[in-house]
Coordinates of C-alpha atoms in Angstrom, one line a residue:
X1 CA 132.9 -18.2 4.1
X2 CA 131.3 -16.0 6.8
X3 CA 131.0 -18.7 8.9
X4 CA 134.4 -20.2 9.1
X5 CA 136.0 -17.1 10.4
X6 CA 132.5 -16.1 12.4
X7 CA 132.2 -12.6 11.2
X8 CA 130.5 -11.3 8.3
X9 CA 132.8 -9.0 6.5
X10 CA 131.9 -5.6 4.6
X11 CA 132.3 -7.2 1.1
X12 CA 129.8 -9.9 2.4
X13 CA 127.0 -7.5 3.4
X14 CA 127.8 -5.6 -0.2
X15 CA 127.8 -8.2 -2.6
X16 CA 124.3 -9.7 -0.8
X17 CA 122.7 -6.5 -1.3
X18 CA 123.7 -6.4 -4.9
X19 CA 122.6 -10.1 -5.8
X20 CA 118.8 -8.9 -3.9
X21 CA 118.8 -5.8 -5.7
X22 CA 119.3 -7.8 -9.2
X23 CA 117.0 -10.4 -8.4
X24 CA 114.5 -7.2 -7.4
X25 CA 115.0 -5.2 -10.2
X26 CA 115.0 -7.6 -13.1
X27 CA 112.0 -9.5 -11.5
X28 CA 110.4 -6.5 -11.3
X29 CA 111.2 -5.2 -14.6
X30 CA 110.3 -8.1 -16.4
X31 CA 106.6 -7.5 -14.6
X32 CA 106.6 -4.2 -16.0
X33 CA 107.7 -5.3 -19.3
X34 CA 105.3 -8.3 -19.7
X35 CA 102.4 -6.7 -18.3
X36 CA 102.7 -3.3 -21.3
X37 CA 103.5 -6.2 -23.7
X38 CA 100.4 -7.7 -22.4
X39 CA 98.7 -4.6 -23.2
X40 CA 99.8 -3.9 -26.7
X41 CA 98.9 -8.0 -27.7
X42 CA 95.5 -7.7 -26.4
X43 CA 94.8 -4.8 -27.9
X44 CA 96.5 -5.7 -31.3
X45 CA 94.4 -9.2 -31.6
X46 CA 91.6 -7.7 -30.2
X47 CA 91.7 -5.4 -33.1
X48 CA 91.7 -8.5 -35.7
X49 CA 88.7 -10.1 -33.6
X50 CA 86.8 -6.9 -34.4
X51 CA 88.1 -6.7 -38.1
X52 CA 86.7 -10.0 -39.1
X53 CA 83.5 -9.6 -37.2
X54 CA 83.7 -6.1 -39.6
X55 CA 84.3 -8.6 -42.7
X56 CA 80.9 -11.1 -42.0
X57 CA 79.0 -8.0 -40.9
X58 CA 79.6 -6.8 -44.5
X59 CA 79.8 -10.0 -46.4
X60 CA 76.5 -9.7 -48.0
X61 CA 75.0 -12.9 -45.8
X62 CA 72.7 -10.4 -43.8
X63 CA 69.3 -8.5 -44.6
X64 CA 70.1 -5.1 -45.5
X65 CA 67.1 -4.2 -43.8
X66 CA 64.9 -4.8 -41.4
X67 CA 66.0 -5.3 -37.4
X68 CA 68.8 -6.9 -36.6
X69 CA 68.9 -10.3 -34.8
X70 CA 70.6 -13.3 -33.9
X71 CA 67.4 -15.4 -35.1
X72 CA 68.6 -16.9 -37.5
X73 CA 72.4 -16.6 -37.1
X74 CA 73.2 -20.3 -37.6
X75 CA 71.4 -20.4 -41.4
X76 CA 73.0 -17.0 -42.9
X77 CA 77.0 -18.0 -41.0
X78 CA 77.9 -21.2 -42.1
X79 CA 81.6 -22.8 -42.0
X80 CA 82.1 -21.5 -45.3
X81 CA 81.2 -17.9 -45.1
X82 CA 83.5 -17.9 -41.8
X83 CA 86.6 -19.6 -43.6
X84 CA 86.4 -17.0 -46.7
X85 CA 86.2 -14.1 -44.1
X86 CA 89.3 -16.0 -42.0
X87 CA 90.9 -16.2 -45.0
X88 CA 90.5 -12.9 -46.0
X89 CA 91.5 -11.7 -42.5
X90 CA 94.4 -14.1 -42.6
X91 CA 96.2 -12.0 -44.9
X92 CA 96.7 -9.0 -42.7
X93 CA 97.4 -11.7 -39.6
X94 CA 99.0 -15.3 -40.8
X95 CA 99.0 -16.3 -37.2
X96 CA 95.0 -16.6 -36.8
X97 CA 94.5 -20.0 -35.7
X98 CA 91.1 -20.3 -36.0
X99 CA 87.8 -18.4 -35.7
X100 CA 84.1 -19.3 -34.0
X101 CA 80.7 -17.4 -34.5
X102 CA 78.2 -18.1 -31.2
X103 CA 75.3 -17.0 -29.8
X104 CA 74.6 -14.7 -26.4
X105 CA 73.4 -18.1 -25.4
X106 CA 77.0 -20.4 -26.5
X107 CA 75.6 -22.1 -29.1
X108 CA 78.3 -22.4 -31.9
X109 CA 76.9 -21.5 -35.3
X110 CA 79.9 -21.8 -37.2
X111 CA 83.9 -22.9 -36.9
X112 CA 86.8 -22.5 -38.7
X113 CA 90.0 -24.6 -36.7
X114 CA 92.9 -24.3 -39.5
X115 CA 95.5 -25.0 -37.5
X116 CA 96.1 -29.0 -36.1
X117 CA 94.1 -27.9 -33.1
X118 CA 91.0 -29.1 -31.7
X119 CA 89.0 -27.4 -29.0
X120 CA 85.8 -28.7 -26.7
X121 CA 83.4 -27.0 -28.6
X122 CA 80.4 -27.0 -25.7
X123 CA 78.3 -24.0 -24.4
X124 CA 79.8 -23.9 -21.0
X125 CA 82.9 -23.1 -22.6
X126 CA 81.0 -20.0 -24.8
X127 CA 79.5 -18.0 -22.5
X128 CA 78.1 -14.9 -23.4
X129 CA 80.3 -11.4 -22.4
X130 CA 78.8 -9.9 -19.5
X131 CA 76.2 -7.0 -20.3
X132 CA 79.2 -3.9 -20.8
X133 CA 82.3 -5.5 -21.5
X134 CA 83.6 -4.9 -24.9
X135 CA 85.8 -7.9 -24.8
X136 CA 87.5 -11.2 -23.2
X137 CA 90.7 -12.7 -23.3
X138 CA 91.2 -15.8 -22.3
X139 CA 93.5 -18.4 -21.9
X140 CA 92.1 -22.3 -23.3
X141 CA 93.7 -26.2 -23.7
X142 CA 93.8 -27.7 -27.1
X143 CA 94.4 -31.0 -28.2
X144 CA 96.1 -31.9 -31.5
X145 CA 94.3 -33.9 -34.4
X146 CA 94.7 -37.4 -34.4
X147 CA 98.1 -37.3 -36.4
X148 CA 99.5 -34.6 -33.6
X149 CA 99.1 -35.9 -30.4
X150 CA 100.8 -32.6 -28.9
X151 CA 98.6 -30.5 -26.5
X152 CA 99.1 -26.3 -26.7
X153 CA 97.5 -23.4 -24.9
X154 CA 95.1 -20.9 -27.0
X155 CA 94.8 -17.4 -26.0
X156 CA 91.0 -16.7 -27.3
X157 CA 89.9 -13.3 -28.1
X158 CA 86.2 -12.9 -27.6
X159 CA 84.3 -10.0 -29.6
X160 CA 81.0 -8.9 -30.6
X161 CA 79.2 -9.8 -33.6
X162 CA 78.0 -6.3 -34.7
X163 CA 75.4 -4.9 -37.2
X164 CA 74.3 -1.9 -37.6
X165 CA 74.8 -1.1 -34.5
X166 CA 73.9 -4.0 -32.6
X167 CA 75.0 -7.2 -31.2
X168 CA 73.9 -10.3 -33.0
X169 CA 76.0 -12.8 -31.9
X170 CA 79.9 -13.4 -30.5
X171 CA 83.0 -13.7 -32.3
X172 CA 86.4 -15.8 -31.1
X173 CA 89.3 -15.7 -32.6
X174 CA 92.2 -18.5 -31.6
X175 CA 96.3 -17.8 -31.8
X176 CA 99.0 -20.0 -30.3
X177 CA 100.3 -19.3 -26.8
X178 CA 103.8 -20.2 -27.9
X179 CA 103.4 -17.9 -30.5
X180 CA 102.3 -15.2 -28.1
X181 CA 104.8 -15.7 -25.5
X182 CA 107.5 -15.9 -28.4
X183 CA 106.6 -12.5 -29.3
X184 CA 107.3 -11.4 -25.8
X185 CA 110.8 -13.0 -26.1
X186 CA 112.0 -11.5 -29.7
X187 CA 109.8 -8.2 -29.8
X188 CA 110.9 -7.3 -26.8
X189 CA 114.5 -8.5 -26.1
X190 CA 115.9 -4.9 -26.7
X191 CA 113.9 -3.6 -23.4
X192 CA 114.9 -6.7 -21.4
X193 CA 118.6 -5.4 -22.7
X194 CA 117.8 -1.9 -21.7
X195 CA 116.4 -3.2 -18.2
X196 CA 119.1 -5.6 -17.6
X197 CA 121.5 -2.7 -18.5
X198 CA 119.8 -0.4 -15.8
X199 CA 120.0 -3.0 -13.3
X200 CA 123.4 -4.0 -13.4
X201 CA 124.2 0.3 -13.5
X202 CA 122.1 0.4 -10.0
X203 CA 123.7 -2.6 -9.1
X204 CA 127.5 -1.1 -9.3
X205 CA 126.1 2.5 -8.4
X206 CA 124.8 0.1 -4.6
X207 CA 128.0 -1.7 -4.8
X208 CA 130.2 1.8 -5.4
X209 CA 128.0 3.7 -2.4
X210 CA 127.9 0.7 -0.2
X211 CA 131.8 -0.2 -0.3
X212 CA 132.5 3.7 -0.3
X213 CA 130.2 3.8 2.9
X214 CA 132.2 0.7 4.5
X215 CA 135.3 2.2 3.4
X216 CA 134.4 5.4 5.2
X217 CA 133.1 3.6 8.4
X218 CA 136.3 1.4 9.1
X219 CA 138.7 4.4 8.3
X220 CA 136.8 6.2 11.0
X221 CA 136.6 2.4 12.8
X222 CA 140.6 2.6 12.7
X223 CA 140.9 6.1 13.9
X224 CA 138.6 5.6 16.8
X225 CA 140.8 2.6 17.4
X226 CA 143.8 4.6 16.9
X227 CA 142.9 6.8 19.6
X228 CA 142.4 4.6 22.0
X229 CA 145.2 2.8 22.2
X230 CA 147.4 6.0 21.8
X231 CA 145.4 6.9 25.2
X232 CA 145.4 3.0 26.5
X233 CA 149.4 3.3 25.7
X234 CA 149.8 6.2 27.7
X235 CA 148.0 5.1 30.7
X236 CA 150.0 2.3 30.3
X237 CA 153.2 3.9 30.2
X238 CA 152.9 5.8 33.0
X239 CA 151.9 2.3 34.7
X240 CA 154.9 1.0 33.3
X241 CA 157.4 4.1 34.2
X242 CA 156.0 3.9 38.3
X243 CA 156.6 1.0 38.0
X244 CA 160.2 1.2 36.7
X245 CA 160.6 3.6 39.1
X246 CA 159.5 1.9 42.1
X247 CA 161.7 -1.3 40.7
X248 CA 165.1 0.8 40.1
X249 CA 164.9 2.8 43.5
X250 CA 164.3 -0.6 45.9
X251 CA 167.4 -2.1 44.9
X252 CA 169.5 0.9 45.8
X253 CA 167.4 1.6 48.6
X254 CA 168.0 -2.0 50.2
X255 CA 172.4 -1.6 49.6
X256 CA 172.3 2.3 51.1
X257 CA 170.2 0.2 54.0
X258 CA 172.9 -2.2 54.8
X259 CA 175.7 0.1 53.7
X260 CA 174.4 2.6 56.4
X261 CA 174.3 -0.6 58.7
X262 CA 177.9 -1.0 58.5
X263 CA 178.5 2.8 59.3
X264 CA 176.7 2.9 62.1
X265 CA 178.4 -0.5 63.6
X266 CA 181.5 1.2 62.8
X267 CA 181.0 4.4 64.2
X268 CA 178.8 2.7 67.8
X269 CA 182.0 0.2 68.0
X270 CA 183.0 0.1 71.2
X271 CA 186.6 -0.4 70.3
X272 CA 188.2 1.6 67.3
X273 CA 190.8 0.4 64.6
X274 CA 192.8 2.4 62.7
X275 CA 191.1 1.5 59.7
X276 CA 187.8 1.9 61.5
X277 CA 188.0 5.9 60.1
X278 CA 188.9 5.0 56.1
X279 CA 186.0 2.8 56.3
X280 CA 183.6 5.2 57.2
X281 CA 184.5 7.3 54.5
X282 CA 184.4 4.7 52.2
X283 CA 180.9 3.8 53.4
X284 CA 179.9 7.4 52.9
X285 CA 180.9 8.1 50.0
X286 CA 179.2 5.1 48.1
X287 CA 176.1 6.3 50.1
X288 CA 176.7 9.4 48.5
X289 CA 177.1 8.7 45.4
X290 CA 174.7 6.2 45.2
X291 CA 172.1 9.6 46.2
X292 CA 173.3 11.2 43.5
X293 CA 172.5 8.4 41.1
X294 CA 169.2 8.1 42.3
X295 CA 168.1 11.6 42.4
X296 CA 169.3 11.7 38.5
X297 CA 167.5 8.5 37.9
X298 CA 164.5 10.6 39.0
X299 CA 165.0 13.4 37.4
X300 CA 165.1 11.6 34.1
X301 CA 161.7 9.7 34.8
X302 CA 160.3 13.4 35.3
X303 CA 161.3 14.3 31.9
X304 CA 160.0 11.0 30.6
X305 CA 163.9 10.1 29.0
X306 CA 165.2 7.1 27.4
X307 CA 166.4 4.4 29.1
X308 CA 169.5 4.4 27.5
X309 CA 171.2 7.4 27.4
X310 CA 173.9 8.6 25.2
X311 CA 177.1 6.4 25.4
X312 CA 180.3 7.6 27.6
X313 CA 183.1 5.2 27.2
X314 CA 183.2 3.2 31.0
X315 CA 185.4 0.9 32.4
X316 CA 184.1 -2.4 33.1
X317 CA 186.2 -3.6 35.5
X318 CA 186.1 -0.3 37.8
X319 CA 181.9 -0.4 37.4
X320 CA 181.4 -3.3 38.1
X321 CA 183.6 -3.5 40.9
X322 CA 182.0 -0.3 42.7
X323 CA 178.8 -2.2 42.1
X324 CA 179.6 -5.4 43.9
X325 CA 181.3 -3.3 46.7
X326 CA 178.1 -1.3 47.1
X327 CA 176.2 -4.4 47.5
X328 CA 178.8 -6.5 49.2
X329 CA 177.4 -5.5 52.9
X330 CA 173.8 -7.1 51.5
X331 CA 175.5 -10.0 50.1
X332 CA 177.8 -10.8 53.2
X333 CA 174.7 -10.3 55.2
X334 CA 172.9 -13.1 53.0
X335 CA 176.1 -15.2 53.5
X336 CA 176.3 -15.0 49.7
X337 CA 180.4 -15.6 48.8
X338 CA 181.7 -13.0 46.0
X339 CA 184.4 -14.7 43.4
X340 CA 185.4 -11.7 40.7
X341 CA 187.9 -12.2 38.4
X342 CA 188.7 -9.3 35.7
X343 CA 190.8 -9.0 32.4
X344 CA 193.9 -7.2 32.8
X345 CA 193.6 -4.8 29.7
X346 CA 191.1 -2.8 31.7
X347 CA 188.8 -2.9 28.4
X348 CA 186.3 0.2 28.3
X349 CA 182.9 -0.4 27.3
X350 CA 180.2 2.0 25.1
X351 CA 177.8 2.2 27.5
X352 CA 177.0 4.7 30.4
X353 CA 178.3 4.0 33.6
X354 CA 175.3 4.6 35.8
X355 CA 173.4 2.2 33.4
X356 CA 176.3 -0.4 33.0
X357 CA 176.3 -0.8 37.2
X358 CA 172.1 -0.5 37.1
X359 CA 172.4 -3.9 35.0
X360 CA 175.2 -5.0 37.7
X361 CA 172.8 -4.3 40.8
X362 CA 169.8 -5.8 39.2
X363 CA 171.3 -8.9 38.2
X364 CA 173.3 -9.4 41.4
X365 CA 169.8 -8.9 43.2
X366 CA 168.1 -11.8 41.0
X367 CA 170.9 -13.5 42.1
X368 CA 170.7 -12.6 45.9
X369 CA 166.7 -13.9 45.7
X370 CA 168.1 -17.3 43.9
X371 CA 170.2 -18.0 47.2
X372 CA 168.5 -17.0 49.9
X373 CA 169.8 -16.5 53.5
X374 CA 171.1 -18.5 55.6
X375 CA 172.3 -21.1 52.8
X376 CA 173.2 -18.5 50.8
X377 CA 175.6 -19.1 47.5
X378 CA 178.4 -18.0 45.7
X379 CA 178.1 -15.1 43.3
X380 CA 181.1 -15.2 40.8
X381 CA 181.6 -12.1 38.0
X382 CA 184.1 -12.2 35.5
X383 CA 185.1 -10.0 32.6
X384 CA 186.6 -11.1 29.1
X385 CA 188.1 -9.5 25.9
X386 CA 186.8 -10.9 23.1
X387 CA 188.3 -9.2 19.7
X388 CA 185.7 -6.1 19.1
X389 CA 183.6 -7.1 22.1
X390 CA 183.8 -7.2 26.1
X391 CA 181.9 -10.1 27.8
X392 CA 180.8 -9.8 31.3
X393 CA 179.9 -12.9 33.2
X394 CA 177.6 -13.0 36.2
X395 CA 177.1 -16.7 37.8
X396 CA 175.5 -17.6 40.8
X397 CA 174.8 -21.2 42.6
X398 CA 170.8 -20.4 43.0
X399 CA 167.9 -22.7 42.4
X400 CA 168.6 -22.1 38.5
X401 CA 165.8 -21.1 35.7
X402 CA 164.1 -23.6 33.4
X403 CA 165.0 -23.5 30.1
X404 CA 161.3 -22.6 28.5
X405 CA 161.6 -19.4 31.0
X406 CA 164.8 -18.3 29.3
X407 CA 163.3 -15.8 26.6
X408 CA 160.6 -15.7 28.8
X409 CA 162.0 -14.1 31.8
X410 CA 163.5 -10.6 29.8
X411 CA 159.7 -9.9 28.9
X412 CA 158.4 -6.7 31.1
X413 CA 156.4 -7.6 34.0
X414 CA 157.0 -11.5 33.8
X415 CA 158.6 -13.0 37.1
X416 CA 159.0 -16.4 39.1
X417 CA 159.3 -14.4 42.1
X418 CA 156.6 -14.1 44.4
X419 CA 156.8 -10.6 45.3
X420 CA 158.6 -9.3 42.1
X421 CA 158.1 -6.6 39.5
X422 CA 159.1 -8.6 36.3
X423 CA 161.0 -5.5 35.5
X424 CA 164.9 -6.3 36.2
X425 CA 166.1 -8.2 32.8
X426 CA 163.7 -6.2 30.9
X427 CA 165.5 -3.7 31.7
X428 CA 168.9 -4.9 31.9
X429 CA 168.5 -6.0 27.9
X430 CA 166.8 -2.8 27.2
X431 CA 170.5 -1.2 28.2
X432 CA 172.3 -4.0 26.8
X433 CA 170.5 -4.2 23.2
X434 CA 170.5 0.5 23.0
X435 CA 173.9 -0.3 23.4
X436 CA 174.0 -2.6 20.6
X437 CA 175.1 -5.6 22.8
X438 CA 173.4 -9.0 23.5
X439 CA 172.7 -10.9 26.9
X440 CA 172.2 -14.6 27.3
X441 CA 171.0 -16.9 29.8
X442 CA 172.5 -20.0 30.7
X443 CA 170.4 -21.9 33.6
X444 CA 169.3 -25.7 34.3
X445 CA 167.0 -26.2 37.5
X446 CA 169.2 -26.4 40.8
X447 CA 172.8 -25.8 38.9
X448 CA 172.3 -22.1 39.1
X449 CA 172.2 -19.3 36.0
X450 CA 174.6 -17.6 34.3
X451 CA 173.8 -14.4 32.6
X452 CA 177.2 -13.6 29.5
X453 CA 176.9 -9.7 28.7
X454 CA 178.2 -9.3 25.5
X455 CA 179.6 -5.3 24.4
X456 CA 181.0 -3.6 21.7
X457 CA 184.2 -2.4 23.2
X458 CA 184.7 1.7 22.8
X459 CA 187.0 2.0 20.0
X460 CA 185.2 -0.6 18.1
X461 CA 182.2 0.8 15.9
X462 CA 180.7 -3.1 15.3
X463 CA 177.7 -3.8 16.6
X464 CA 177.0 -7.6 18.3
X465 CA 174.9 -9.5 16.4
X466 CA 171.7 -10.8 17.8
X467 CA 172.5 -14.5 17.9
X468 CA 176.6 -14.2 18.1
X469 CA 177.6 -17.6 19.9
X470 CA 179.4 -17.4 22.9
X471 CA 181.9 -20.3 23.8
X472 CA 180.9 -22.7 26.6
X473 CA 183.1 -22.4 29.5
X474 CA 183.5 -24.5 32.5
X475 CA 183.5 -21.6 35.1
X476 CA 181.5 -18.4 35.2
X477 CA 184.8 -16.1 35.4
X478 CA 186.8 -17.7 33.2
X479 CA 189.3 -15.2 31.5
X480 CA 191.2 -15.3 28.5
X481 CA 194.6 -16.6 29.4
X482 CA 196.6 -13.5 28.8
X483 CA 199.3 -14.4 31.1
X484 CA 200.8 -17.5 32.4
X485 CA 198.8 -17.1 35.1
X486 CA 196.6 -19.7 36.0
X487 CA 192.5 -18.9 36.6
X488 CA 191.7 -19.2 40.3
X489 CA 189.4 -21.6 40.8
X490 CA 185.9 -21.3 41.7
X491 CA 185.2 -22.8 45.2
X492 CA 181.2 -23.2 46.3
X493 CA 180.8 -23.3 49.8
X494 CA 177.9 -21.7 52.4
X495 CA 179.8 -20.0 54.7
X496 CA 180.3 -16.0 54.6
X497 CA 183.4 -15.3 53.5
X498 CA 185.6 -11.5 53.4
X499 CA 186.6 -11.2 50.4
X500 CA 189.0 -8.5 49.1
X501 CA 187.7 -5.9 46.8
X502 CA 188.7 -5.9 43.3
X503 CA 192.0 -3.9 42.2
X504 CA 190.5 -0.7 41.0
X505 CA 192.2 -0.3 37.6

């Protein structure tokens, strides 16, 4: 699981460190448990070894006086003396399998197998205990009587032989190891319980601190994260707002250019109309204004506004007219044609002004780029009342937009241009959608683009929706036919043209 998405998770590391501390802590409980059960066994059938050497000590079969020895072991023990003391022995233990008498040099003197189990009965087998050592336990093969072919392990308890006071001989005694290790399992299943019980607590306690741990190290994980890209965010919208900046001041910068052009040829003309002196004023007082624009666009990026600021009724028509004719020295210049045709009701829009002709200048200079000089184009605007909403329409003859770039091209800092900022119809929608209005693109490769503004109009409270559909039309500036009046028609050619300015309405 950890390798199909190449990371090991928290819960992974967790839930491995559990399972080891399990496997530890049982394995090693079960050590501790086996080894004191070990203890108490051996001590319990050593105990019965020494008991029934007690019982042929005092069986009567021995001189009561005179020195001990092991002389003549094998004529006072026979089998029969050592089954009656089994016997008797038998009765405080039922699980006695048998019981051997042997001298210090392994010579058996007497045996008593009860049980279907036969041993190897030879010396090397019956060694005597080294000199000090009270006892031996050991573990020996059996092999059943002819009607049990079944082989078991013995556990054989070696004792002395004692009387009065000294060693005469050895003693074994014989039990089952199934028996002995089936002790283990019922005797003892209620510490195994305890010690499973204790594991599995220190399990959850490991699982509890570990999770607790990992919780504690991704929260601090997410903060550090948090921070920086609060800090990565601001360095990049300061990026983004130089770069915003630098974007909306060239475009104004480039029309005051060629507006201040046209004043200056005016005012160096050798010969002087009569109109020469309304057009200066004209020319000045776009420049003007246009300063004034600019120096509020700036003051706004020093106070780190919005974008979009809050919405004063505008009229389209009159923006976007004072737009083109602020640009129209650029355009004429680029030999770029201007075709405008607007609707007669003068509809007003809820959007600010200065914004509305921003979007105006930046999408006239995407259009300016798309038909460069000296084959320029024709740039035609249009504007259209649609029930609640006010549709401005800005085509151009340019090299056109592919149709994958068309969601594409509204994303900050994308651009097909060579030298451009990627910033103009990011921030043209950014004005459109604060003002709760749309903007589509409409653009095959070498039929030019056409970019439909769509606007609530200012007495109407309805928002356009995201995906409203927007009849096809055959021209750019088609208008709703409000009049008998026919729609001029829209005439590409790549000559500069004078074309009269809009009627101000």
């Amino acid at each position: 699981m950890a390798l199909r998405t190449g990371k090991i998770k928290s819960w992974h590391v967790t839930a491995i460190a559990v399972a080891l501390w399990a496997a530890l802590s049982v394995t090693w409980s079960m050590v501790l448990i086996y080894g004191a059960f070990e203890r108490v066994m051996h001590a319990r059938l050593t105990a019965r070894a020494q008991q029934l050497s007690a019982v042929i000590a005092t069986s009567g079969v021995f001189p009561t006086t005179g020195p001990a020895s092991s002389a003549n072991l094998n004529v006072l023990i026979n089998n029969y003396v050592l089954r009656d003391a089994v016997e008797s022995t038998r009765r405080l233990d039922p699980n006695l399998s048998y019981a051997m008498v042997w001298t210090d040099a392994g010579t058996i003197v007497a045996h008593s197998q009860t049980e279907a189990i036969t041993l190897t009965l030879d010396a090397e087998k019956w060694p005597a205990l080294p000199p000090g050592t009270p006892t031996r336990i050991r573990t020996l093969h059996g092999v059943g009587r002819p009607h049990s072919a079944a082989e078991t392990d013995i556990l054989d308890v070696t004792v002395p032989l004692m009387l009065r006071g000294q060693t005469i001989g050895y003693i074994s005694t014989g039990y089952k190891k199934s028996w002995y290790d089936g002790q283990f399992w019922t005797t003892q299943s209620q510490l195994v319980f305890v010690a499973l019980f204790f594991t599995g607590g220190g399990a959850l306690l490991i699982a509890f601190v570990m999770t607790w741990g990992q919780s504690r190290l991704q929260h601090s994980r997410r903060e550090l994260e948090q921070t920086l890209r609060a800090r990565t965010s601001l360095l990049t919208e300061r990026g983004m707002l130089a770069s915003v900046l630098a974007h909306e001041v060239r475009s104004p910068l480039t029309a005051l250019r060629f507006n201040l052009h046209s004043l200056r040829t005016l005012i160096t003309a050798p010969v002087k109309r009569d109109t020469d002196a309304d057009r200066q004023l004209t020319l000045t007082d776009r420049c003007e204004r246009e300063i004034r624009r600019l120096d509020q666009m700036l003051n706004d990026f020093l106070q780190r506004t919005q974008v979009v600021h809050e919405a004063t009724p505008s009229p389209v028509n009159r923006v976007v007219g004072e737009a083109l004719e602020f640009l129209r020295p650029a355009l004429e210049r680029g030999h770029i044609r201007i075709i405008t045709h607007f609707d007669e009701s003068n509809p007003h829009v809820a959007v600010n002004a200065d914004e509305l002709r921003q979007v105006v200048l930046n999408l006239a200079a995407n259009a300016q780029d798309a038909m460069p000089a000296p084959k320029g184009g024709t740039l035609a605007l249009s504007t259209l009342v649609e029930a609640q909403h006010v549709t401005l329409i800005i085509r151009d003859s340019g090299v056109g937009i592919p149709p994958a770039l068309h969601e594409r091209i509204f994303e900050p800092f994308f651009t097909t241009k060579q030298n451009g900022s990627g910033l103009g119809l990011a921030l043209v929608r950014r004005v459109v959608s604060g003002a709760g209005g749309t903007v589509f693109c409409e653009s095959q490769p070498g039929q030019g683009t056409t970019f439909r503004i769509v606007l609530p109009r200012a007495d109407s409270s309805a928002p356009v929706p995201a995906g409203m559909p927007v009849a096809p039309r055959t021209s750019a500036f088609e208008p709703a036919q409000t009049s008998d009046e026919a729609s001029p028609e829209v005439v590409i050619d790549h000559t500069a043209a004078d074309s009269k300015p809009p009627a101000q309405t």
